[in-house]
XYZ file of C-alpha atoms in Angstrom:
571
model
C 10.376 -8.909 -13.146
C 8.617 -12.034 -12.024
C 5.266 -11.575 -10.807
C 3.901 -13.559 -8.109
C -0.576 -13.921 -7.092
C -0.471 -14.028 -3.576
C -3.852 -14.861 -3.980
C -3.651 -17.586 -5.948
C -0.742 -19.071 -4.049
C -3.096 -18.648 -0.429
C -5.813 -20.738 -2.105
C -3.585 -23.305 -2.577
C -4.134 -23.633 1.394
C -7.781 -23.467 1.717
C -9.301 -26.616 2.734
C -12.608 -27.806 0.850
C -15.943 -26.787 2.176
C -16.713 -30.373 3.862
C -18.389 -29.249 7.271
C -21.119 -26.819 7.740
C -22.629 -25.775 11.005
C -26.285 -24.872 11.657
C -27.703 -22.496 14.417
C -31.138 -22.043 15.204
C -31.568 -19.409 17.996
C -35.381 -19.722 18.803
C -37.017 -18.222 21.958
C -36.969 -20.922 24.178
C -34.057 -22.824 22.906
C -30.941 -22.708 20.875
C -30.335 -25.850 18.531
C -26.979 -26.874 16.652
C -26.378 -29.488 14.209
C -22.940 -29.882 12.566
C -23.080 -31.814 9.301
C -20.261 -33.696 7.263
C -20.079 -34.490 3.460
C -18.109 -37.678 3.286
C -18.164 -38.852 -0.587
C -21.427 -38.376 -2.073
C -22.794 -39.346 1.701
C -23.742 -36.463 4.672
C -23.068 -37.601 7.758
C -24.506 -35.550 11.413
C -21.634 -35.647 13.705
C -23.124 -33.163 16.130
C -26.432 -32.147 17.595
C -27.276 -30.685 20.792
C -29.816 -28.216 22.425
C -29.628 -25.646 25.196
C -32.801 -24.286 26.934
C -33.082 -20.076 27.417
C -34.177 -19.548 30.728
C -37.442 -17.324 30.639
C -36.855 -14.489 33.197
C -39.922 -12.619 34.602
C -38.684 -9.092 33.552
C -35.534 -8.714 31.142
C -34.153 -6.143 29.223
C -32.843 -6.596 25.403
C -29.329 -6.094 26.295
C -29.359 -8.695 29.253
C -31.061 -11.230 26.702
C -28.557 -10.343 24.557
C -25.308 -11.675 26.840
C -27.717 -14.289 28.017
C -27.654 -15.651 24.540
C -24.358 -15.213 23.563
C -23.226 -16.731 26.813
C -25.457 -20.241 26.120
C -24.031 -20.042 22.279
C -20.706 -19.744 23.632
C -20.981 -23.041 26.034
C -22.798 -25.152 23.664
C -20.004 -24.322 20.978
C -17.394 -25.616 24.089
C -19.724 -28.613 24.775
C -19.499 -29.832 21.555
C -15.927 -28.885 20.707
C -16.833 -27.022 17.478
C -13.933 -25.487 15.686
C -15.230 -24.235 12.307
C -15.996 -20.696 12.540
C -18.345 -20.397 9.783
C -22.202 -20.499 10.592
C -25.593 -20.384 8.611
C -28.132 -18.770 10.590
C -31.953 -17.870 9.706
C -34.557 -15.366 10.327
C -38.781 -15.787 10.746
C -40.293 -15.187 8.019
C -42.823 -13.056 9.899
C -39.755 -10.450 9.846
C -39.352 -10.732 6.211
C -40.733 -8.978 3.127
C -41.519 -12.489 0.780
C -43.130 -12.019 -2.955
C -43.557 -14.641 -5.916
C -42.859 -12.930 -9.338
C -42.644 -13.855 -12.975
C -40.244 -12.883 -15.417
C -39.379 -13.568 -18.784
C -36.500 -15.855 -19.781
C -33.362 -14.301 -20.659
C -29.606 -14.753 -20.267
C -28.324 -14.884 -17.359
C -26.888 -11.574 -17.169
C -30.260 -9.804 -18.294
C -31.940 -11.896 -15.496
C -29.804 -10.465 -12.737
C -30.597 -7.190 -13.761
C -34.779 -8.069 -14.299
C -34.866 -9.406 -10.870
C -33.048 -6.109 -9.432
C -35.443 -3.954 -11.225
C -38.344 -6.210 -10.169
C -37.415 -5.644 -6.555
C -36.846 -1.660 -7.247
C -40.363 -2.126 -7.834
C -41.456 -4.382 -5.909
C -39.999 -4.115 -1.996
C -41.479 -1.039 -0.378
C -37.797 0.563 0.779
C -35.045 1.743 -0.584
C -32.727 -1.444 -1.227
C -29.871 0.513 0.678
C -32.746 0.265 3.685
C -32.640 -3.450 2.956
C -30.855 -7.049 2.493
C -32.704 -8.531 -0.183
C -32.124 -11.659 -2.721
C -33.974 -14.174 -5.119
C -34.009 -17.298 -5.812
C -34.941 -18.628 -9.792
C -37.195 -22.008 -9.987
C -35.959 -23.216 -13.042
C -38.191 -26.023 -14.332
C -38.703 -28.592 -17.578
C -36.753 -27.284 -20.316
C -35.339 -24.247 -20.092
C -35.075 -23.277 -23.366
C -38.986 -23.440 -23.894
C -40.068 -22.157 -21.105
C -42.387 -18.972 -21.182
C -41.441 -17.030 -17.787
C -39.489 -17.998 -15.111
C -41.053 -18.475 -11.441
C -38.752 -16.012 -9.234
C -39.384 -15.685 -4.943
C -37.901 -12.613 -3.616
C -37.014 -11.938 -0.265
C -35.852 -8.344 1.497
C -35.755 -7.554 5.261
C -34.770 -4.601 6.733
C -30.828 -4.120 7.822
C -31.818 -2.570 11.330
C -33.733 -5.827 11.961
C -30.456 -7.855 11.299
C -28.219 -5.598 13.481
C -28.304 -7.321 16.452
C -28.058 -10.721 15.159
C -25.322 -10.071 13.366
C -23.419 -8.108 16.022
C -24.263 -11.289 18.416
C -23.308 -14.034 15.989
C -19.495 -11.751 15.366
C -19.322 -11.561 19.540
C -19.262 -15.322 19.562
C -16.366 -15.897 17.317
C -18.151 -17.130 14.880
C -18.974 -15.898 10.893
C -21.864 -15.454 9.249
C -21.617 -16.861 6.208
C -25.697 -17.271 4.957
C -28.520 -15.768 6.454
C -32.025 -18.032 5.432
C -35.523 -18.515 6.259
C -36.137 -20.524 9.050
C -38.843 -22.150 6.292
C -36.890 -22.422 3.503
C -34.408 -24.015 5.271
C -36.914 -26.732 6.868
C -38.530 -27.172 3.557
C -34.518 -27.967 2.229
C -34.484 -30.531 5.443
C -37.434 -32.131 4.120
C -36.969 -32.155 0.506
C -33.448 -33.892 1.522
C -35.100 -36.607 3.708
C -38.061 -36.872 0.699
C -40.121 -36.524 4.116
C -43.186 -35.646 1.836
C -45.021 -36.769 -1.211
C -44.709 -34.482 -4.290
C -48.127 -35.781 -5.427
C -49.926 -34.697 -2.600
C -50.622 -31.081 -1.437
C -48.947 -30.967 1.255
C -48.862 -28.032 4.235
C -45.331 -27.654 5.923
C -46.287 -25.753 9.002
C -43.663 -24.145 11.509
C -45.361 -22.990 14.867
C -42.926 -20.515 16.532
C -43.718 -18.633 20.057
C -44.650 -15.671 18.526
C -45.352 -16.253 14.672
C -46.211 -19.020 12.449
C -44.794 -20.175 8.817
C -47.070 -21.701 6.446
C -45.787 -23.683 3.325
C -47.337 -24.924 0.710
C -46.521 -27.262 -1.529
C -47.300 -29.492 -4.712
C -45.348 -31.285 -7.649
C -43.113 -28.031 -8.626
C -45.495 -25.790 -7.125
C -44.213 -23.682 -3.918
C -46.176 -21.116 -2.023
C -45.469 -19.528 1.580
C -46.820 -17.233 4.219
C -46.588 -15.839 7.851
C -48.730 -14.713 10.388
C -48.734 -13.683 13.789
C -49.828 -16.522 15.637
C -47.564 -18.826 17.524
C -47.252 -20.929 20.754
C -47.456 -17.318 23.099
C -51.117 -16.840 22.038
C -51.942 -20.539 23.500
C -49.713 -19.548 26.826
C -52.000 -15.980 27.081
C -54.850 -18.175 27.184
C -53.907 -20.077 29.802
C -52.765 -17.264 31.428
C -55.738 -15.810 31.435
C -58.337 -18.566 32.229
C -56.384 -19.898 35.226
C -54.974 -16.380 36.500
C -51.757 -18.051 36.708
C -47.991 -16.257 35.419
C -47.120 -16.653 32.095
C -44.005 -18.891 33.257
C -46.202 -21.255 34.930
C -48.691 -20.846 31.402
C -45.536 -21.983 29.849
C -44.933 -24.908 31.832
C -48.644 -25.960 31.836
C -49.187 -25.965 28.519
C -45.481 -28.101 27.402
C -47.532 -31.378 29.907
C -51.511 -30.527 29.892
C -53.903 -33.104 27.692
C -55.567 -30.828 25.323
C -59.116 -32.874 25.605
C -60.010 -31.400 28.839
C -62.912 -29.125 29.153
C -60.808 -26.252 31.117
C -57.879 -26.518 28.320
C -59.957 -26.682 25.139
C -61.835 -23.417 26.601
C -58.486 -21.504 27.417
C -56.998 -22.512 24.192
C -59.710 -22.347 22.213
C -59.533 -19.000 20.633
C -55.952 -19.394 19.722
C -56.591 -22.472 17.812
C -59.647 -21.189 16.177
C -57.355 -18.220 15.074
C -54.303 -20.885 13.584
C -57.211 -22.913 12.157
C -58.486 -20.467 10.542
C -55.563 -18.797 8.983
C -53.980 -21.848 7.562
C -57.421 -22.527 6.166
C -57.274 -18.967 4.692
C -53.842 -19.835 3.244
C -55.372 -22.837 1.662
C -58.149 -20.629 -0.217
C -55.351 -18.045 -1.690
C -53.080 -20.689 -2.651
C -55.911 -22.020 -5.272
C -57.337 -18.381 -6.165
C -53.872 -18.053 -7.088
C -53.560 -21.298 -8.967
C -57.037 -20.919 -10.464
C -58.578 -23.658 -8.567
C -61.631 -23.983 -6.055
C -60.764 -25.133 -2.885
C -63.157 -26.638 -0.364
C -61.819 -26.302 3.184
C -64.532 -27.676 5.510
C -66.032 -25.217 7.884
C -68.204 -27.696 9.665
C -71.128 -27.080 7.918
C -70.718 -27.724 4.129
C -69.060 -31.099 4.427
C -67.112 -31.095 2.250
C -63.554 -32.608 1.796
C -60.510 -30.739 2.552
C -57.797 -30.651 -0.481
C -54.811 -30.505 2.130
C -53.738 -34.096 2.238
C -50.866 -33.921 4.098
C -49.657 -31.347 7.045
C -45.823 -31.506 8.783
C -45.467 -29.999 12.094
C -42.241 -28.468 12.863
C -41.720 -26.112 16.078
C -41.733 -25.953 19.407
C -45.262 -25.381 19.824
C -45.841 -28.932 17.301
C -45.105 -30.396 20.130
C -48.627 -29.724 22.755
C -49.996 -33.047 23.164
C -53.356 -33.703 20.989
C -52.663 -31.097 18.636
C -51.690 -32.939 15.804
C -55.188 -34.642 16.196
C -56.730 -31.587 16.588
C -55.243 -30.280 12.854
C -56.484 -33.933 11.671
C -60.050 -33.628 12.374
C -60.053 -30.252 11.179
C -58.672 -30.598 7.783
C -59.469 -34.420 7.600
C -55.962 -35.143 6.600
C -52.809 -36.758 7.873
C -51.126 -35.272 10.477
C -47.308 -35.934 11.521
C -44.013 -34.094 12.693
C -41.274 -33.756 10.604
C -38.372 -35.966 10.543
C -35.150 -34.243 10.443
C -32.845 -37.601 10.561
C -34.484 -39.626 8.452
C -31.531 -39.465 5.788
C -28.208 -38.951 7.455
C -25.831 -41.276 8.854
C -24.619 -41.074 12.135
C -23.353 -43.068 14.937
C -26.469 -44.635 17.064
C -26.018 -42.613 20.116
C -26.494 -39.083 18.519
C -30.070 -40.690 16.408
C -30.981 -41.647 19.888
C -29.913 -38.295 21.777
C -33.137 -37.377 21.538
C -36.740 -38.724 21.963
C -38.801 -38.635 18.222
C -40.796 -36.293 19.146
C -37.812 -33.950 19.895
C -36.562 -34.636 16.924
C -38.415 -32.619 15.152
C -36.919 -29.240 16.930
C -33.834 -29.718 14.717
C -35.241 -29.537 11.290
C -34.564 -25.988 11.025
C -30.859 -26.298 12.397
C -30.242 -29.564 9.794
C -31.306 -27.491 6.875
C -29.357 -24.531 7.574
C -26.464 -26.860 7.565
C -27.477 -28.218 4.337
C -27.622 -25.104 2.827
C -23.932 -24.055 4.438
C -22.999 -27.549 2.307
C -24.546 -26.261 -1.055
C -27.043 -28.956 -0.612
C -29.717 -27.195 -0.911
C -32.911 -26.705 -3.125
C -34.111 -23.473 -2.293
C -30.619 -20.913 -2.263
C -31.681 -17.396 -0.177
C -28.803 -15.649 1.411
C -29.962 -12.481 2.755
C -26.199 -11.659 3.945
C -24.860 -12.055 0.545
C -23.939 -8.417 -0.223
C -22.243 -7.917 3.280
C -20.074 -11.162 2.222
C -19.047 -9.466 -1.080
C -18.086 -6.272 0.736
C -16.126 -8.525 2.964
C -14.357 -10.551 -0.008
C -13.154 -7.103 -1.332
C -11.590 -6.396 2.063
C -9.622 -9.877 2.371
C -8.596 -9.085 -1.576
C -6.794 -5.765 -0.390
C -5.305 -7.908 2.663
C -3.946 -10.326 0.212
C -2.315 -7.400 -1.804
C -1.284 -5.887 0.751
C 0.897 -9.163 2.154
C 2.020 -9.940 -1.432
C 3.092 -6.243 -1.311
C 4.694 -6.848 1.466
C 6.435 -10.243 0.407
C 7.420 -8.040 -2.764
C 9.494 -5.282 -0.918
C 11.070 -8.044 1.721
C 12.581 -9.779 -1.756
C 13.450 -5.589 -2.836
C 15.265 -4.984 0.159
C 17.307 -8.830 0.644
C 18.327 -8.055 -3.361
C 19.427 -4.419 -2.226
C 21.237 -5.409 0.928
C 22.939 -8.223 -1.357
C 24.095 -5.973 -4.119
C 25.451 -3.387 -1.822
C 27.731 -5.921 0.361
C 29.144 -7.113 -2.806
C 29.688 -3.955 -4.214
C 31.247 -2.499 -0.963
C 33.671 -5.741 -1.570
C 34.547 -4.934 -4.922
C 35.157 -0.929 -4.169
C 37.673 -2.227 -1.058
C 39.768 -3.918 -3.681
C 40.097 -1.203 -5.711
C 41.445 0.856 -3.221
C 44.100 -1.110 -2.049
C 44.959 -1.690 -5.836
C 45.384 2.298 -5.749
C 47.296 2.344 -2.708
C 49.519 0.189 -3.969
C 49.815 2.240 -7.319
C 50.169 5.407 -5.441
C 53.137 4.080 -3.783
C 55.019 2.201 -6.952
C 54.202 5.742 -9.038
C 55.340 8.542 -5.945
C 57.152 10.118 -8.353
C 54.349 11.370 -10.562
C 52.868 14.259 -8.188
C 50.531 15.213 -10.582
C 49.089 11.654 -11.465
C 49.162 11.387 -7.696
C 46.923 14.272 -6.601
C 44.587 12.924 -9.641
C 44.406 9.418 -7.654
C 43.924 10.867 -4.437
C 40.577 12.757 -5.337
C 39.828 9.882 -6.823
C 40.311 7.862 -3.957
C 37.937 10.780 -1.756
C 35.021 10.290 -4.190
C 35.101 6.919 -3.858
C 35.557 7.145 0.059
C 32.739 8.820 -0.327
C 30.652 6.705 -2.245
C 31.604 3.671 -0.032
C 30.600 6.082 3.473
C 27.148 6.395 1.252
C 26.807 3.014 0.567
C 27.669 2.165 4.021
C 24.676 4.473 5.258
C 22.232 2.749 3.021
C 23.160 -0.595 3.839
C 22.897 0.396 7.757
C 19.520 1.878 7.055
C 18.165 -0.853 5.150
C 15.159 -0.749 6.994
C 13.948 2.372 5.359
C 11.537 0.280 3.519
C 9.879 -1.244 6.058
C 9.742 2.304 7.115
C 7.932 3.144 3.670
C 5.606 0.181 4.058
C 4.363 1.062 7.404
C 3.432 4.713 6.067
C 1.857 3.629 3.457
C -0.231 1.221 5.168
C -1.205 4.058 7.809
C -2.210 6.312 4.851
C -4.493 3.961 3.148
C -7.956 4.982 2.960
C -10.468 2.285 3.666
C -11.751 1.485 0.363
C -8.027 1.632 -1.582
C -5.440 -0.947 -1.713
C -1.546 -1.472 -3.686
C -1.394 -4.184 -6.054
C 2.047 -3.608 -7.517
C 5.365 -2.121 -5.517
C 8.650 -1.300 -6.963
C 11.629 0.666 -5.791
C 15.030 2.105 -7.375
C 18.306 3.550 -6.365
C 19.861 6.259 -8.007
C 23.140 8.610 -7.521
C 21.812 12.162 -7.188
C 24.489 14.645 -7.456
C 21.845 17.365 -6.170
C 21.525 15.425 -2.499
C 25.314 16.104 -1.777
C 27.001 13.166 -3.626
C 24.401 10.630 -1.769
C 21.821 7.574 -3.044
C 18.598 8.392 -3.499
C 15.253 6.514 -3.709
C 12.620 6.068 -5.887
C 9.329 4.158 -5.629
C 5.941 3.620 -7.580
C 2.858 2.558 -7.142
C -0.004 0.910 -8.265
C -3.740 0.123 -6.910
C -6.876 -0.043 -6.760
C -9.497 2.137 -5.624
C -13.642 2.073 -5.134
C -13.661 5.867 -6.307
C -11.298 8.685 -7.311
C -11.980 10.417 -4.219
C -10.724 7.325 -2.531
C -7.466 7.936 -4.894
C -7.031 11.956 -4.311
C -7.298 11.813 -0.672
C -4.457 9.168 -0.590
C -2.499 11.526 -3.130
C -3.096 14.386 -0.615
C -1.966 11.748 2.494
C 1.593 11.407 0.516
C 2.263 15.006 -0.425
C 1.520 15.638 3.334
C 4.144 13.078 4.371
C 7.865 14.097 5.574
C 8.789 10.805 3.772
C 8.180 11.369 0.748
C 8.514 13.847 -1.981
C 7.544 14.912 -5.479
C 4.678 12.639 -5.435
C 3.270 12.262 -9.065
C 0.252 10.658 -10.002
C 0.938 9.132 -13.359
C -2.402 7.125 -14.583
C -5.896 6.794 -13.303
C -9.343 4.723 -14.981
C -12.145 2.971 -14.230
C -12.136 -0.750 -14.814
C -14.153 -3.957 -14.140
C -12.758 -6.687 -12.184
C -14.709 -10.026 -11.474
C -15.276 -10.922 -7.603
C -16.669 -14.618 -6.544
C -19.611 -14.390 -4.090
C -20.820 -16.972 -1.947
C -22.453 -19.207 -4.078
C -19.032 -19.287 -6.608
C -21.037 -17.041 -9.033
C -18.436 -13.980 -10.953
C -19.929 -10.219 -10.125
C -18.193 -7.525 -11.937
C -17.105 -4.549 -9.690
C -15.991 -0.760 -11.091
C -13.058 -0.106 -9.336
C -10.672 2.984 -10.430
C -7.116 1.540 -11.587
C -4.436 4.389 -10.494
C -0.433 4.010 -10.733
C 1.872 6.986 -8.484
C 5.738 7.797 -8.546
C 7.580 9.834 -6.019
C 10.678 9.993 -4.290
C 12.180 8.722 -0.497
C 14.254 11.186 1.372
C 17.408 8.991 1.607
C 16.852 9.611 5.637
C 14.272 9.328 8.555
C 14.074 10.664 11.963
């Protein structure tokens, strides 16, 4: 029998990963960039922002349709058809550690880094979504350990962003860092110089990201100060709403008296936890480093800082940062490397720009053109890729018993013609030899067995859609983590079912355990369809599934083949 892979025949229909779209849901706005790789060349062909409106009082639920409603008319705006998305989380929500390990093969390093983060995240890693990414430098054969970040964040805090993202239409298909994925959008632009120690600094409304970086060297923290703090300050010093904070703060100069007094312990509080960043970054490297606290004088190692955020934006503070840390401060520029048609570079003012640096490297990273590769939804995209492999089956199953039953239906018509000739032959005998009474009672119970056969036949052929029958009770018995790879049936005379055709089918599949396997057992011998149902073969095996990233897993998975019998009819 020729065998046919479905699945390799369906991939023949897949369309290249050439598009990737970017979605950065942020407090006060939602940002989208849609990037195309054309050649060796990435071109933006969308980019757009909606504002959230900030409501007095709110509940989670009613921000929750508020949001999906804005996602849901900026995807119409902009006419975006691919489904699949690349969101990102804060780091603030995020459990972030910088290991070593030793270098070994790339099998043995999958299973160091899982043991490392056994050890190493403080839950259960069933309580979490967790991955790593390897910073494989110089030669790799000669190196002495290998620099690993880890990242983990707890499934309950993903839960709604998930179950949001899926109301939309759309897919998740990698979950980042909202840093990593600027520091991707600036190592693409080369918006930095690796000489320099440079501090990539992402001001959110609530928390802050701090990254450091060097040459090869790559450090990063959070903390819990963001643009809110600044808008509680004015709140407080001009006994005004927090709206109306909001609003004052996005057009006030920050060199007034009134403003740098309202504002002033927030700033003293970012100041002074970037400049407490600075310090561990060099106790960690070894070094000294002399941050200036206005009294020592002396010069500040940061020589470079990128804003990013919506709180980069207050007027003055970038000169603020500068005469703090005596060192260049700028915003980030998110377009500085892509093509694009003149009227979406000038969409948006510069300083704008640099809201989107976020959104264009999530949509660098849904390209593979990336530096930095975290996926926090990885194993949720594996579980997924199981359950489109047991679709797949189950419609080459499916193709499998349409070619059974054609064949069947064929067969039978031309046997039923053949049979018909032979009858009239023996009429015609019967008639020529009416003197041989004897002979002629032999022919005529010859003639009622084969009546009978051809009234048999004739049934079957009428109820040829028993096996669609059989395929629809199958698929209603399937547990949810078992699927049929392989589908044959047979006809047979059985003398026992009064002189009539009988039916035979087997089974193979796969299963995630053999629980999985007896309850689908117990499913068939429960069935009016089917009887004498015989498991004949059951083991554990290994089977390679792709992930995201195109890299093999192996999966256990229990191998089981079953025979047993159709009742030849069906109420």
């Amino acid at each position: 029998m020729m065998k046919i892979n479905v699945e390799e025949l369906l991939s023949q229909f897949k369309k290249p990963k050439d598009t990737a779209l970017g979605l950065d849901i942020g407090k006060d706005s939602i940002k989208l960039v849609e990037l195309r790789q054309e050649g060796g060349a990435i071109k933006l062909t969308k980019v757009d922002l909606i504002k959230i409106p900030q409501l007095q009082s709110v509940v989670a639920l009613e921000q929750h349709q508020l949001i999906k409603k804005l996602i849901g008319e900026l995807l119409a705006k902009n006419q975006i058809k691919r489904k699949d998305v690349v969101l990102s989380v804060k780091g603030q929500s995020t459990f972030v550690k910088f290991l070593e390990v030793l270098p070994v093969s790339k099998e043995k390093l999958a299973q160091t880094i899982k043991y490392e983060a056994q050890q190493q995240i403080p839950f259960s890693l069933d309580e979490v979504e967790w991955d790593a990414h390897v910073f494989k430098t110089g030669d790799e054969q000669t190196a002495s350990v290998y620099q690993v970040l880890l990242v983990a964040i707890k499934k309950d805090k993903l839960a709604g962003r998930v179950s949001l993202i899926e109301q939309t239409g759309l897919h998740l298909s990698v979950l980042d860092i909202s840093t990593l994925s600027i520091y991707n959008c600036i190592r693409f632009n080369q918006d930095y110089d690796e000489n320099k120690l440079t501090c990539l600094l992402d001001i959110g409304a609530q928390s802050s990201d701090l990254l450091i970086l060097k040459g090869a060297k790559f450090w990063m923290r959070s903390f819990a100060i963001g643009g809110d703090n600044i808008t509680s300050g004015l709140e407080k010093k001009f006994n005004i709403s927090f709206s109306d904070a909001e609003k004052l703060k996005q057009k006030m100069n920050i060199e007034s008296a009134d403003i740098k007094e309202a504002i002033a312990p927030a700033l003293e509080d970012l100041q002074g936890e970037i400049s407490r960043s600075v310090e561990y970054y060099f106790f960690q490297q070894k070094q000294t480093s002399p941050v200036p606290n206005g009294t020592t004088g002396a010069k500040t190692q940061i020589e470079q800082i990128l804003l990013s955020g919506g709180t980069s934006l207050m007027q003055g503070l970038d000169k603020l940062l500068a005469e703090k840390f005596s060192c260049q401060v700028r915003s980030v520029e998110p377009f500085k490397m892509f093509s694009a048609e003149e009227e979406l570079k000038d969409k948006f003012s510069a300083q704008n720009k640099a809201l989107f640096s976020q959104a264009m490297g999530l949509a660098l990273r849904g390209l593979n053109r990336s530096w930095i590769n975290i996926n926090l939804f990885k194993e949720q995209i594996k579980l997924k890729s199981l359950a489109r492999q047991r679709v797949v089956y189950g419609v080459g199953s499916l193709v499998l018993a349409l070619v059974i039953l054609l064949g069947a239906s064929t067969f039978m018509r031309q046997d039923y013609r053949e049979r018909s000739l032979r009858l009239r032959k023996l009429k015609g005998l019967l008639e020529t030899f009416s003197t041989h009474q004897p002979r002629i009672k032999e022919l005529k119970r010859e003639e009622a067995q084969l009546y009978r056969k051809v009234e048999a036949l004739s049934n079957l052929a009428l109820n040829r859609s028993l096996w669609l029958v059989v395929l629809s009770e199958l698929q209603k018995m399937l547990p949810d983590n078992l699927w049929i790879i392989d589908f044959r049936g047979t006809f047979f005379f059985d003398a026992a079912l009064d002189q009539k055709f009988a039916s035979k089918l087997d089974v193979q599949g796969k299963a995630v355990s053999y629980q999985d396997v007896n309850n689908f057992v117990s499913r068939l011998k429960a069935s009016t369809l089917f009887s004498e149902v015989k498991p004949l073969s059951s083991a554990f095996i290994e089977e390679q599934v792709k992930d995201q990233d195109k890299d093999k897993q192996k999966v256990e998975v229990v191998k089981f083949s079953i025979s047993m019998k159709v009742l030849p009819e069906v109420n």
